[in-house]
CSV table of C-alpha atoms in Angstrom, one decimal:
chain,number,residue,atom,x,y,z
A,1,MET,CA,64.9,-58.3,-27.6
A,2,ILE,CA,64.7,-54.6,-26.4
A,3,ARG,CA,61.7,-52.5,-27.5
A,4,ILE,CA,61.1,-49.2,-25.7
A,5,SER,CA,58.9,-47.0,-27.7
A,6,SER,CA,56.2,-44.3,-27.7
A,7,THR,CA,54.0,-43.4,-30.7
A,8,LYS,CA,56.3,-40.6,-31.6
A,9,SER,CA,59.6,-42.4,-31.1
A,10,ARG,CA,58.3,-45.5,-33.2
A,11,THR,CA,57.6,-43.1,-36.1
A,12,ARG,CA,60.9,-41.4,-36.0
A,13,ARG,CA,62.7,-44.7,-35.7
A,14,HIS,CA,61.0,-46.4,-38.5
A,15,LEU,CA,61.7,-43.4,-40.8
A,16,PHE,CA,65.2,-43.6,-39.8
A,17,LEU,CA,65.9,-47.2,-39.9
A,18,GLY,CA,64.1,-47.7,-43.2
A,19,SER,CA,66.9,-45.8,-44.8
A,20,ALA,CA,69.8,-47.0,-42.9
A,21,ALA,CA,70.4,-49.2,-40.0
A,22,GLY,CA,68.3,-52.4,-39.8
A,23,ALA,CA,68.9,-55.0,-37.2
A,24,LEU,CA,72.0,-54.8,-35.0
A,25,ALA,CA,73.5,-57.1,-32.4
A,26,CYS,CA,76.6,-57.4,-30.3
A,27,ALA,CA,80.0,-58.7,-31.0
A,28,LEU,CA,80.8,-62.4,-30.1
A,29,ALA,CA,83.8,-64.3,-29.0
A,30,ALA,CA,84.9,-67.4,-27.1
A,31,LEU,CA,87.8,-69.2,-25.7
A,32,PRO,CA,89.4,-71.5,-28.5
A,33,ALA,CA,87.6,-74.8,-29.2
A,34,TYR,CA,88.9,-77.5,-31.3
A,35,ALA,CA,86.8,-80.3,-32.9
A,36,GLN,CA,88.6,-83.0,-34.8
A,37,THR,CA,87.6,-86.2,-36.3
A,38,THR,CA,89.5,-88.5,-38.7
A,39,HIS,CA,88.7,-86.3,-41.7
A,40,VAL,CA,87.5,-83.0,-40.1
A,41,ASP,CA,89.8,-80.4,-38.3
A,42,ALA,CA,88.1,-77.3,-37.0
A,43,ALA,CA,89.4,-74.6,-34.8
A,44,ALA,CA,86.7,-72.0,-33.8
A,45,GLY,CA,85.2,-70.1,-30.8
A,46,ARG,CA,81.9,-71.8,-31.5
A,47,SER,CA,81.6,-74.7,-33.9
A,48,LEU,CA,79.4,-77.6,-35.3
A,49,VAL,CA,81.2,-80.4,-36.9
A,50,ASN,CA,79.7,-83.3,-38.8
A,51,ASP,CA,81.5,-86.2,-40.3
A,52,GLN,CA,79.4,-89.0,-42.0
A,53,ALA,CA,80.4,-91.9,-44.1
A,54,ASN,CA,79.0,-95.2,-45.7
A,55,GLN,CA,80.7,-98.0,-47.2
A,56,SER,CA,79.4,-101.1,-48.9
A,57,LEU,CA,76.0,-100.6,-47.8
A,58,ARG,CA,72.6,-100.9,-49.5
A,59,ILE,CA,70.0,-98.2,-48.5
A,60,LEU,CA,66.5,-98.8,-49.9
A,61,SER,CA,63.2,-97.1,-49.4
A,62,ASP,CA,60.4,-98.9,-51.2
A,63,THR,CA,56.6,-98.2,-51.2
A,64,GLY,CA,56.0,-101.5,-52.8
A,65,ASN,CA,53.0,-101.9,-55.2
A,66,SER,CA,50.9,-99.2,-53.6
A,67,GLN,CA,47.5,-98.6,-55.0
A,68,LEU,CA,44.8,-96.2,-53.5
A,69,SER,CA,41.7,-96.9,-55.5
A,70,THR,CA,38.0,-96.4,-55.3
A,71,VAL,CA,35.7,-98.3,-57.7
A,72,ALA,CA,32.1,-97.4,-57.8
A,73,GLY,CA,29.0,-98.8,-59.5
A,74,PRO,CA,25.7,-96.9,-59.7
A,75,VAL,CA,25.7,-94.3,-57.1
A,76,ASP,CA,22.9,-91.7,-57.6
A,77,THR,CA,23.1,-88.4,-55.6
A,78,SER,CA,26.7,-89.1,-54.8
A,79,SER,CA,29.9,-87.6,-53.7
A,80,ILE,CA,33.1,-89.7,-54.0
A,81,ALA,CA,36.4,-88.5,-52.7
A,82,LEU,CA,39.8,-90.0,-52.3
A,83,SER,CA,41.4,-86.9,-50.7
A,84,ASP,CA,44.8,-85.8,-49.1
A,85,ASN,CA,46.7,-88.7,-50.9
A,86,ASP,CA,50.4,-89.1,-50.3
A,87,VAL,CA,52.6,-92.0,-51.4
A,88,THR,CA,56.4,-91.4,-50.9
A,89,ALA,CA,59.7,-93.2,-50.7
A,90,THR,CA,62.8,-91.5,-49.5
A,91,ALA,CA,66.3,-93.0,-49.1
A,92,ARG,CA,69.3,-90.9,-47.7
A,93,GLY,CA,72.8,-92.2,-47.5
A,94,ASN,CA,73.9,-89.2,-45.2
A,95,ARG,CA,71.9,-86.4,-43.9
A,96,ALA,CA,72.8,-83.5,-41.6
A,97,THR,CA,71.0,-80.3,-40.4
A,98,GLN,CA,73.2,-77.9,-38.4
A,99,ASP,CA,72.1,-74.5,-37.0
A,100,LEU,CA,74.4,-72.4,-35.1
A,101,GLU,CA,73.3,-69.0,-33.6
A,102,PRO,CA,75.6,-68.1,-30.7
A,103,ASP,CA,74.4,-66.1,-27.7
A,104,PRO,CA,75.0,-62.5,-28.7
A,105,LEU,CA,75.9,-61.7,-25.0
A,106,ASP,CA,79.0,-64.2,-25.2
A,107,THR,CA,82.5,-62.8,-24.8
A,108,GLY,CA,85.9,-64.2,-25.4
A,109,SER,CA,88.7,-64.5,-27.9
A,110,VAL,CA,89.3,-63.3,-31.5
A,111,PHE,CA,90.6,-65.6,-34.1
A,112,GLY,CA,92.8,-64.7,-37.0
A,113,PRO,CA,91.7,-64.7,-40.7
A,114,THR,CA,89.0,-67.2,-41.6
A,115,THR,CA,90.4,-70.0,-43.6
A,116,LEU,CA,88.3,-72.9,-45.1
A,117,SER,CA,89.4,-75.9,-47.2
A,118,ALA,CA,87.8,-79.2,-48.4
A,119,GLY,CA,89.0,-82.1,-50.5
A,120,SER,CA,89.5,-85.8,-50.6
A,121,ALA,CA,92.0,-85.6,-47.7
A,122,GLY,CA,89.5,-83.9,-45.5
A,123,VAL,CA,87.9,-80.7,-44.3
A,124,THR,CA,89.7,-77.9,-42.3
A,125,GLY,CA,88.4,-74.6,-41.0
A,126,ASN,CA,89.5,-71.7,-38.9
A,127,ALA,CA,87.1,-69.1,-37.8
A,128,GLU,CA,85.5,-67.6,-34.8
A,129,ARG,CA,82.2,-69.1,-35.9
A,130,LEU,CA,82.4,-72.3,-37.9
A,131,ILE,CA,80.2,-75.1,-39.2
A,132,ALA,CA,82.2,-77.9,-40.9
A,133,ASN,CA,80.5,-80.9,-42.6
A,134,ARG,CA,81.9,-83.9,-44.5
A,135,GLN,CA,79.8,-86.7,-46.0
A,136,ASN,CA,81.1,-89.7,-48.1
A,137,ASN,CA,79.6,-92.7,-49.7
A,138,LYS,CA,81.9,-95.7,-50.9
A,139,ALA,CA,80.4,-98.6,-52.8
A,140,THR,CA,77.0,-97.9,-51.4
A,141,GLU,CA,73.6,-98.4,-53.2
A,142,ILE,CA,70.9,-95.7,-52.2
A,143,SER,CA,67.5,-96.2,-54.0
A,144,ALA,CA,64.0,-95.0,-53.6
A,145,ASN,CA,61.2,-96.8,-55.4
A,146,ASN,CA,57.5,-96.2,-55.9
A,147,VAL,CA,57.0,-99.0,-58.2
A,148,GLY,CA,55.4,-102.5,-58.1
A,149,SER,CA,57.6,-105.5,-57.9
A,150,ALA,CA,57.1,-106.4,-61.5
A,151,GLY,CA,57.4,-102.8,-62.7
A,152,THR,CA,53.7,-102.1,-62.4
A,153,THR,CA,52.4,-98.7,-61.8
A,154,SER,CA,51.4,-97.3,-58.5
A,155,ALA,CA,48.1,-95.7,-58.8
A,156,LEU,CA,45.9,-93.1,-57.1
A,157,ALA,CA,42.6,-93.5,-58.7
A,158,VAL,CA,38.8,-93.2,-58.7
A,159,ASN,CA,37.3,-95.7,-61.2
A,160,ALA,CA,33.7,-94.9,-61.2
A,161,GLY,CA,30.8,-96.5,-63.2
A,162,GLN,CA,27.3,-94.7,-63.5
A,163,VAL,CA,27.3,-91.9,-60.8
A,164,SER,CA,24.4,-89.6,-61.6
A,165,ALA,CA,24.1,-86.2,-59.7
A,166,SER,CA,27.7,-86.7,-58.7
A,167,LYS,CA,30.7,-84.9,-57.2
A,168,LEU,CA,34.1,-86.8,-57.6
A,169,ALA,CA,37.4,-85.6,-56.3
A,170,VAL,CA,40.9,-87.2,-55.9
A,171,SER,CA,42.4,-84.1,-54.2
A,172,ASP,CA,45.9,-83.2,-52.9
A,173,ASN,CA,47.7,-86.2,-54.6
A,174,ARG,CA,51.3,-86.8,-54.5
A,175,GLN,CA,53.5,-89.7,-55.5
A,176,GLU,CA,57.2,-89.1,-54.8
A,177,ALA,CA,60.4,-91.2,-54.7
A,178,VAL,CA,63.6,-89.3,-53.5
A,179,ALA,CA,67.0,-90.6,-53.2
A,180,LEU,CA,70.0,-88.7,-51.8
A,181,GLY,CA,73.4,-89.8,-51.5
A,182,ASN,CA,74.5,-87.0,-49.3
A,183,ASP,CA,72.2,-84.2,-48.0
A,184,ALA,CA,73.3,-81.3,-45.7
A,185,ALA,CA,71.7,-78.0,-44.7
A,186,SER,CA,73.6,-75.6,-42.5
A,187,THR,CA,72.6,-72.1,-41.1
A,188,LEU,CA,74.9,-69.9,-39.4
A,189,ALA,CA,73.8,-66.6,-38.0
A,190,THR,CA,76.5,-64.7,-36.4
A,191,SER,CA,76.7,-61.4,-34.5
A,192,GLY,CA,80.1,-59.7,-34.9
A,193,GLY,CA,83.5,-61.4,-34.5
A,194,SER,CA,86.3,-61.3,-36.9
A,195,GLY,CA,85.0,-64.1,-39.1
A,196,ALA,CA,82.6,-66.9,-39.7
A,197,GLY,CA,82.4,-69.7,-42.2
A,198,ILE,CA,80.6,-72.8,-43.5
A,199,VAL,CA,82.7,-75.5,-45.2
A,200,SER,CA,81.0,-78.6,-46.7
A,201,PHE,CA,82.6,-81.6,-48.6
A,202,GLN,CA,80.5,-84.4,-50.2
A,203,ALA,CA,81.5,-87.3,-52.2
A,204,GLY,CA,80.6,-90.6,-53.8
A,205,ASP,CA,83.0,-93.0,-55.4
A,206,SER,CA,82.3,-94.7,-58.8
A,207,ALA,CA,81.0,-97.8,-57.2
A,208,THR,CA,78.2,-95.7,-55.3
A,209,HIS,CA,74.7,-95.9,-57.0
A,210,VAL,CA,72.0,-93.5,-56.4
A,211,ALA,CA,68.7,-94.0,-58.0
A,212,ALA,CA,64.9,-93.1,-57.7
A,213,GLN,CA,61.9,-94.5,-59.6
A,214,SER,CA,58.3,-93.5,-59.4
A,215,PHE,CA,55.6,-94.6,-61.8
A,216,GLY,CA,52.1,-93.5,-61.2
A,217,ALA,CA,48.6,-93.1,-62.6
A,218,THR,CA,46.8,-90.2,-60.9
A,219,GLY,CA,43.3,-89.6,-62.1
A,220,LEU,CA,39.6,-90.2,-62.6
A,221,SER,CA,38.5,-92.9,-65.0
A,222,ALA,CA,34.7,-92.3,-65.1
A,223,THR,CA,31.7,-93.2,-67.3
A,224,ASP,CA,28.1,-92.3,-67.4
A,225,ILE,CA,28.4,-89.5,-64.9
A,226,HIS,CA,25.5,-87.2,-64.8
A,227,ALA,CA,25.3,-83.6,-63.5
A,228,SER,CA,28.9,-84.0,-62.3
A,229,ASN,CA,31.6,-82.0,-60.6
A,230,LEU,CA,35.0,-83.8,-61.3
A,231,ALA,CA,38.4,-82.6,-59.8
A,232,VAL,CA,41.8,-84.3,-59.6
A,233,THR,CA,43.9,-81.2,-58.2
A,234,GLY,CA,47.3,-80.6,-56.7
A,235,ASN,CA,49.1,-83.6,-58.3
A,236,LEU,CA,52.9,-84.2,-58.1
A,237,GLU,CA,54.6,-87.2,-59.6
A,238,ARG,CA,58.3,-87.3,-59.1
A,239,GLY,CA,61.2,-89.6,-59.2
A,240,ILE,CA,64.5,-87.8,-58.4
A,241,ALA,CA,68.0,-88.7,-57.3
A,242,TYR,CA,70.7,-86.5,-55.9
A,243,GLY,CA,74.3,-87.7,-55.5
A,244,ASN,CA,75.1,-84.7,-53.2
A,245,ALA,CA,72.8,-81.9,-52.1
A,246,VAL,CA,73.9,-79.0,-49.9
A,247,ASP,CA,72.1,-75.9,-48.7
A,248,ASN,CA,74.1,-73.3,-46.7
A,249,ALA,CA,73.1,-70.0,-45.4
A,250,LEU,CA,75.4,-67.5,-43.6
A,251,THR,CA,74.0,-64.2,-42.0
A,252,ALA,CA,76.0,-61.6,-39.9
A,253,LYS,CA,74.6,-58.9,-37.7
A,254,ALA,CA,76.3,-55.7,-36.8
A,255,THR,CA,78.0,-55.0,-33.4
A,256,ARG,CA,77.8,-51.3,-32.6
A,257,VAL,CA,76.2,-48.1,-33.6
A,258,MET,CA,77.7,-44.6,-33.3
A,259,LEU,CA,75.7,-41.4,-33.4
A,260,VAL,CA,77.7,-38.3,-34.3
A,261,ASP,CA,75.7,-35.1,-33.8
A,262,PRO,CA,76.7,-31.7,-32.2
A,263,TYR,CA,72.9,-31.3,-31.1
A,264,LEU,CA,72.3,-34.8,-29.7
A,265,GLU,CA,69.7,-35.0,-27.0
A,266,ALA,CA,68.9,-37.7,-24.4
A,267,ILE,CA,65.7,-38.7,-26.3
A,268,ASP,CA,67.8,-39.5,-29.3
A,269,LEU,CA,70.2,-41.8,-27.4
A,270,GLU,CA,67.1,-43.7,-26.2
A,271,GLU,CA,65.0,-43.9,-29.5
A,272,PHE,CA,67.9,-44.8,-31.8
A,273,GLY,CA,69.6,-46.9,-29.3
A,274,THR,CA,66.5,-49.1,-28.5
A,275,ALA,CA,65.5,-49.2,-32.3
A,276,THR,CA,68.2,-51.8,-32.8
A,277,GLU,CA,65.8,-54.4,-31.3
A,278,GLU,CA,68.8,-56.7,-30.4
A,279,GLN,CA,70.6,-57.3,-27.2
A,280,GLY,CA,74.3,-56.6,-26.5
A,281,VAL,CA,74.5,-53.7,-28.9
A,282,ARG,CA,77.5,-51.3,-28.2
A,283,ILE,CA,76.2,-47.8,-28.3
A,284,GLU,CA,78.6,-44.8,-29.0
A,285,ALA,CA,77.9,-41.1,-29.3
A,286,VAL,CA,79.8,-38.0,-29.9
A,287,THR,CA,78.4,-34.5,-29.2
A,288,GLU,CA,79.7,-31.1,-28.2
A,289,SER,CA,79.6,-29.1,-24.9
A,290,ARG,CA,76.9,-26.7,-25.9
A,291,ALA,CA,75.1,-24.2,-23.6
A,292,THR,CA,71.9,-25.8,-24.3
A,293,TYR,CA,72.8,-28.6,-21.9
A,294,MET,CA,72.8,-26.2,-19.0
A,295,THR,CA,69.3,-24.9,-19.8
A,296,ALA,CA,66.3,-26.2,-17.9
A,297,ALA,CA,64.7,-29.6,-18.7
A,298,PRO,CA,61.1,-29.6,-20.1
A,299,ASP,CA,58.3,-28.6,-17.8
A,300,ASP,CA,57.5,-32.3,-16.9
A,301,GLN,CA,60.9,-32.6,-15.2
A,302,PRO,CA,61.3,-29.5,-13.2
A,303,GLY,CA,64.6,-28.8,-11.3
A,304,GLU,CA,66.8,-30.5,-13.8
A,305,ARG,CA,68.8,-29.4,-16.8
A,306,ARG,CA,69.1,-31.1,-20.1
A,307,GLY,CA,72.5,-32.3,-19.2
A,308,ASP,CA,71.1,-34.1,-16.1
A,309,LEU,CA,68.6,-35.9,-18.4
A,310,PHE,CA,71.4,-37.0,-20.6
A,311,VAL,CA,73.4,-38.5,-17.7
A,312,GLY,CA,70.3,-40.2,-16.5
A,313,GLN,CA,69.5,-41.7,-19.9
A,314,ILE,CA,73.1,-43.1,-20.0
A,315,GLU,CA,72.7,-44.7,-16.6
A,316,ARG,CA,69.4,-46.3,-17.4
A,317,MET,CA,70.8,-47.8,-20.6
A,318,ARG,CA,73.8,-49.3,-18.8
A,319,GLU,CA,71.5,-51.4,-16.5
A,320,PRO,CA,72.0,-55.0,-17.2
A,321,SER,CA,68.3,-55.5,-17.6
A,322,SER,CA,68.2,-53.1,-20.5
A,323,GLY,CA,70.2,-55.6,-22.6
A,324,PHE,CA,72.6,-53.1,-24.2
A,325,GLY,CA,76.4,-53.6,-24.5
A,326,THR,CA,78.8,-50.8,-23.6
A,327,ILE,CA,77.2,-47.1,-23.5
A,328,ASN,CA,79.9,-44.7,-24.2
A,329,VAL,CA,78.9,-41.0,-24.9
A,330,ARG,CA,81.5,-38.5,-25.4
A,331,VAL,CA,81.8,-34.6,-25.7
A,332,LEU,CA,84.1,-32.4,-27.9
A,333,PRO,CA,84.7,-28.7,-27.5
A,334,PRO,CA,82.2,-26.5,-29.3
A,335,ALA,CA,82.5,-25.8,-33.1
A,336,LEU,CA,84.4,-29.0,-33.9
A,337,LEU,CA,81.4,-30.6,-35.4
A,338,HIS,CA,78.9,-29.5,-38.1
A,339,ASP,CA,77.5,-32.4,-40.1
A,340,ARG,CA,75.9,-35.5,-38.5
A,341,PHE,CA,76.8,-39.2,-39.0
A,342,LEU,CA,75.6,-42.7,-38.3
A,343,VAL,CA,78.1,-45.5,-38.0
A,344,VAL,CA,77.0,-49.1,-38.0
A,345,ASP,CA,80.1,-51.3,-37.8
A,346,ASP,CA,82.2,-50.3,-40.7
A,347,ALA,CA,79.4,-48.6,-42.6
A,348,VAL,CA,78.9,-44.7,-42.4
A,349,TRP,CA,75.9,-42.7,-43.2
A,350,HIS,CA,75.6,-38.9,-43.6
A,351,LEU,CA,72.6,-37.1,-42.4
A,352,GLY,CA,71.3,-33.8,-43.6
A,353,HIS,CA,70.0,-32.6,-40.2
A,354,SER,CA,70.3,-33.6,-36.4
A,355,PHE,CA,68.9,-36.9,-35.1
A,356,ASN,CA,66.3,-34.8,-33.1
A,357,GLY,CA,64.8,-33.7,-36.3
A,358,VAL,CA,64.4,-37.1,-38.0
A,359,GLY,CA,60.9,-38.1,-38.7
A,360,TYR,CA,59.3,-34.7,-37.9
A,361,GLY,CA,58.3,-33.8,-41.5
A,362,ARG,CA,61.3,-31.5,-42.6
A,363,LEU,CA,62.8,-32.6,-45.9
A,364,SER,CA,66.3,-34.0,-45.4
A,365,CYS,CA,68.5,-36.8,-46.7
A,366,ILE,CA,70.4,-39.8,-45.3
A,367,ALA,CA,73.0,-41.3,-47.7
A,368,PRO,CA,75.9,-43.9,-47.2
A,369,LEU,CA,79.4,-42.7,-47.5
A,370,GLU,CA,81.8,-44.5,-49.8
A,371,PRO,CA,84.5,-45.4,-49.2
A,372,ALA,CA,83.4,-45.6,-45.4
A,373,ALA,CA,86.9,-46.3,-44.5
A,374,ASP,CA,88.0,-42.7,-45.2
A,375,ALA,CA,85.3,-41.3,-42.9
A,376,LEU,CA,86.1,-43.8,-40.1
A,377,GLN,CA,89.8,-42.6,-40.2
A,378,VAL,CA,88.4,-39.3,-39.1
A,379,LEU,CA,85.5,-40.1,-36.8
A,380,GLU,CA,87.3,-42.9,-34.8
A,381,PRO,CA,90.2,-40.7,-33.6
A,382,LEU,CA,87.6,-37.9,-33.0
A,383,PHE,CA,85.6,-40.1,-30.6
A,384,GLN,CA,88.8,-41.4,-28.9
A,385,SER,CA,89.9,-37.9,-28.2
A,386,ALA,CA,86.6,-36.8,-26.7
A,387,GLU,CA,85.8,-36.5,-23.0
A,388,PRO,CA,83.2,-38.9,-21.5
A,389,PHE,CA,79.8,-36.9,-21.1
A,390,GLU,CA,79.6,-37.7,-17.4
A,391,LYS,CA,83.0,-36.5,-16.5
A,392,TRP,CA,82.4,-33.3,-18.5
A,393,TRP,CA,79.0,-32.7,-17.0
A,394,SER,CA,80.3,-33.3,-13.5
A,395,GLY,CA,82.7,-30.1,-13.9
A,396,VAL,CA,80.0,-27.9,-15.1
A,397,PRO,CA,79.0,-25.5,-12.3
A,398,VAL,CA,75.5,-25.6,-11.0
A,399,PRO,CA,74.0,-22.1,-11.5
A,400,GLN,CA,73.1,-20.3,-8.4
A,401,PRO,CA,69.8,-18.3,-8.0
A,402,ALA,CA,70.4,-14.7,-8.9
A,403,GLY,CA,70.5,-12.0,-6.1
A,404,LEU,CA,68.7,-8.7,-6.1
A,405,PHE,CA,71.8,-6.8,-7.4
A,406,ASP,CA,72.4,-9.4,-10.1
A,407,ARG,CA,68.7,-9.1,-11.2
A,408,LEU,CA,68.9,-5.3,-11.4
A,409,ILE,CA,72.1,-5.4,-13.4
A,410,ALA,CA,70.5,-8.0,-15.8
A,411,ARG,CA,67.4,-5.6,-16.2
A,412,ALA,CA,69.5,-2.5,-16.7
A,413,ARG,CA,71.3,-4.3,-19.6
A,414,GLN,CA,68.0,-5.5,-21.1
A,415,THR,CA,66.8,-2.0,-21.0
A,416,SER,CA,70.0,-0.5,-22.4
A,417,ALA,CA,69.8,-3.0,-25.4
A,418,TRP,CA,66.1,-2.0,-25.9
A,419,ILE,CA,66.9,1.7,-25.9
A,420,GLY,CA,69.8,0.9,-28.4
A,421,ASN,CA,67.6,-0.9,-30.8
A,422,ILE,CA,64.9,1.9,-30.8
A,423,ALA,CA,67.9,4.4,-31.4
A,424,SER,CA,69.0,2.3,-34.5
A,425,LEU,CA,65.6,2.5,-36.2
A,426,PRO,CA,65.5,4.6,-39.4
A,427,ALA,CA,63.9,8.0,-39.0
A,428,ARG,CA,60.2,8.2,-40.1
A,429,ARG,CA,59.7,10.2,-43.2
A,430,GLU,CA,57.5,13.2,-43.1
A,431,ARG,CA,54.2,13.0,-45.0
A,432,ARG,CA,53.8,15.5,-48.0
């Protein structure tokens, strides 16, 4: 993760990103990889493949006749607790947990369209990033029981007699029996690429039996309790059976950010580039060949021009240790740009003023453009036609110190302009 910030840049960044960009990451790819089982066929750059099956099995989880109990006689200034109780029985036929988050600095191939299919014949998938899962039970019994052998109840209890000044608690009780025929949880977080997918198939035939039973008595049974404070709290009594249970989560991150601004400054490239907080982001920018790049840099960097600062910023962001992807800043001739744009992958935002004014208190607006494709058809060719900033700047002549004659001519021109301004003033009216 990259984070380069100052108090000022953090303020500007958060104001800006709160309206637009969010987290960014670089594009991924990989050499083709194929994973195949009898029923799963996966083609992907990066993949996780799972194939599980049970046939003619008996899977049983049983707590037996469990009883947690406290029986008290006369106690006097007492405190009785049967706390943090937990009685559980869980049975699973098949279970899979798959998490795939490829390295955002990977490079490689690009797959075609993402295709996913699942059915009794099997599971197939084609994508750059892929999780494929198949689970099947045939003639299998899966049961979870929290019941006594004769169907008696399983109890969490405090059964008290005379207690007196007392304080009784049973506390965080829970009795649970859960049976799952097939259980899968898949998480795929991808950064770029042409496609990603999660495909899951779960089945159980008619001879498969999934059941859960839980009977319990959670409580306090008390008599003759005097000044008492009684609590049972937090109880859960559950018997639940799932034939199939699946939980899939797919997230995608952006791959590049482009800044389009005729008044772009080196500090903008740093602040909005590092605001992505992700490694491998491709940073692109388009600006214009303005005269202000030839002006002197701020006082704390004497001897340099603003264009020198921009080139230095590009070079620093290209260092491998900075964690960025490609840094590509380009320059157009003057007067071709007016508005400002932010491009994040295939989304485009329009800005009311330049990036160097974002977060400094002046009222403005940032709004998404729809359809973004229309704006990209203009912005992308504009970026490609522009000249790299470093190449343009290397051809800008370094100004030479003015000689005595040049300084005299410049002063004469200033004086002439001053006299002309005086002559153009309206004549003063006479007082009456």
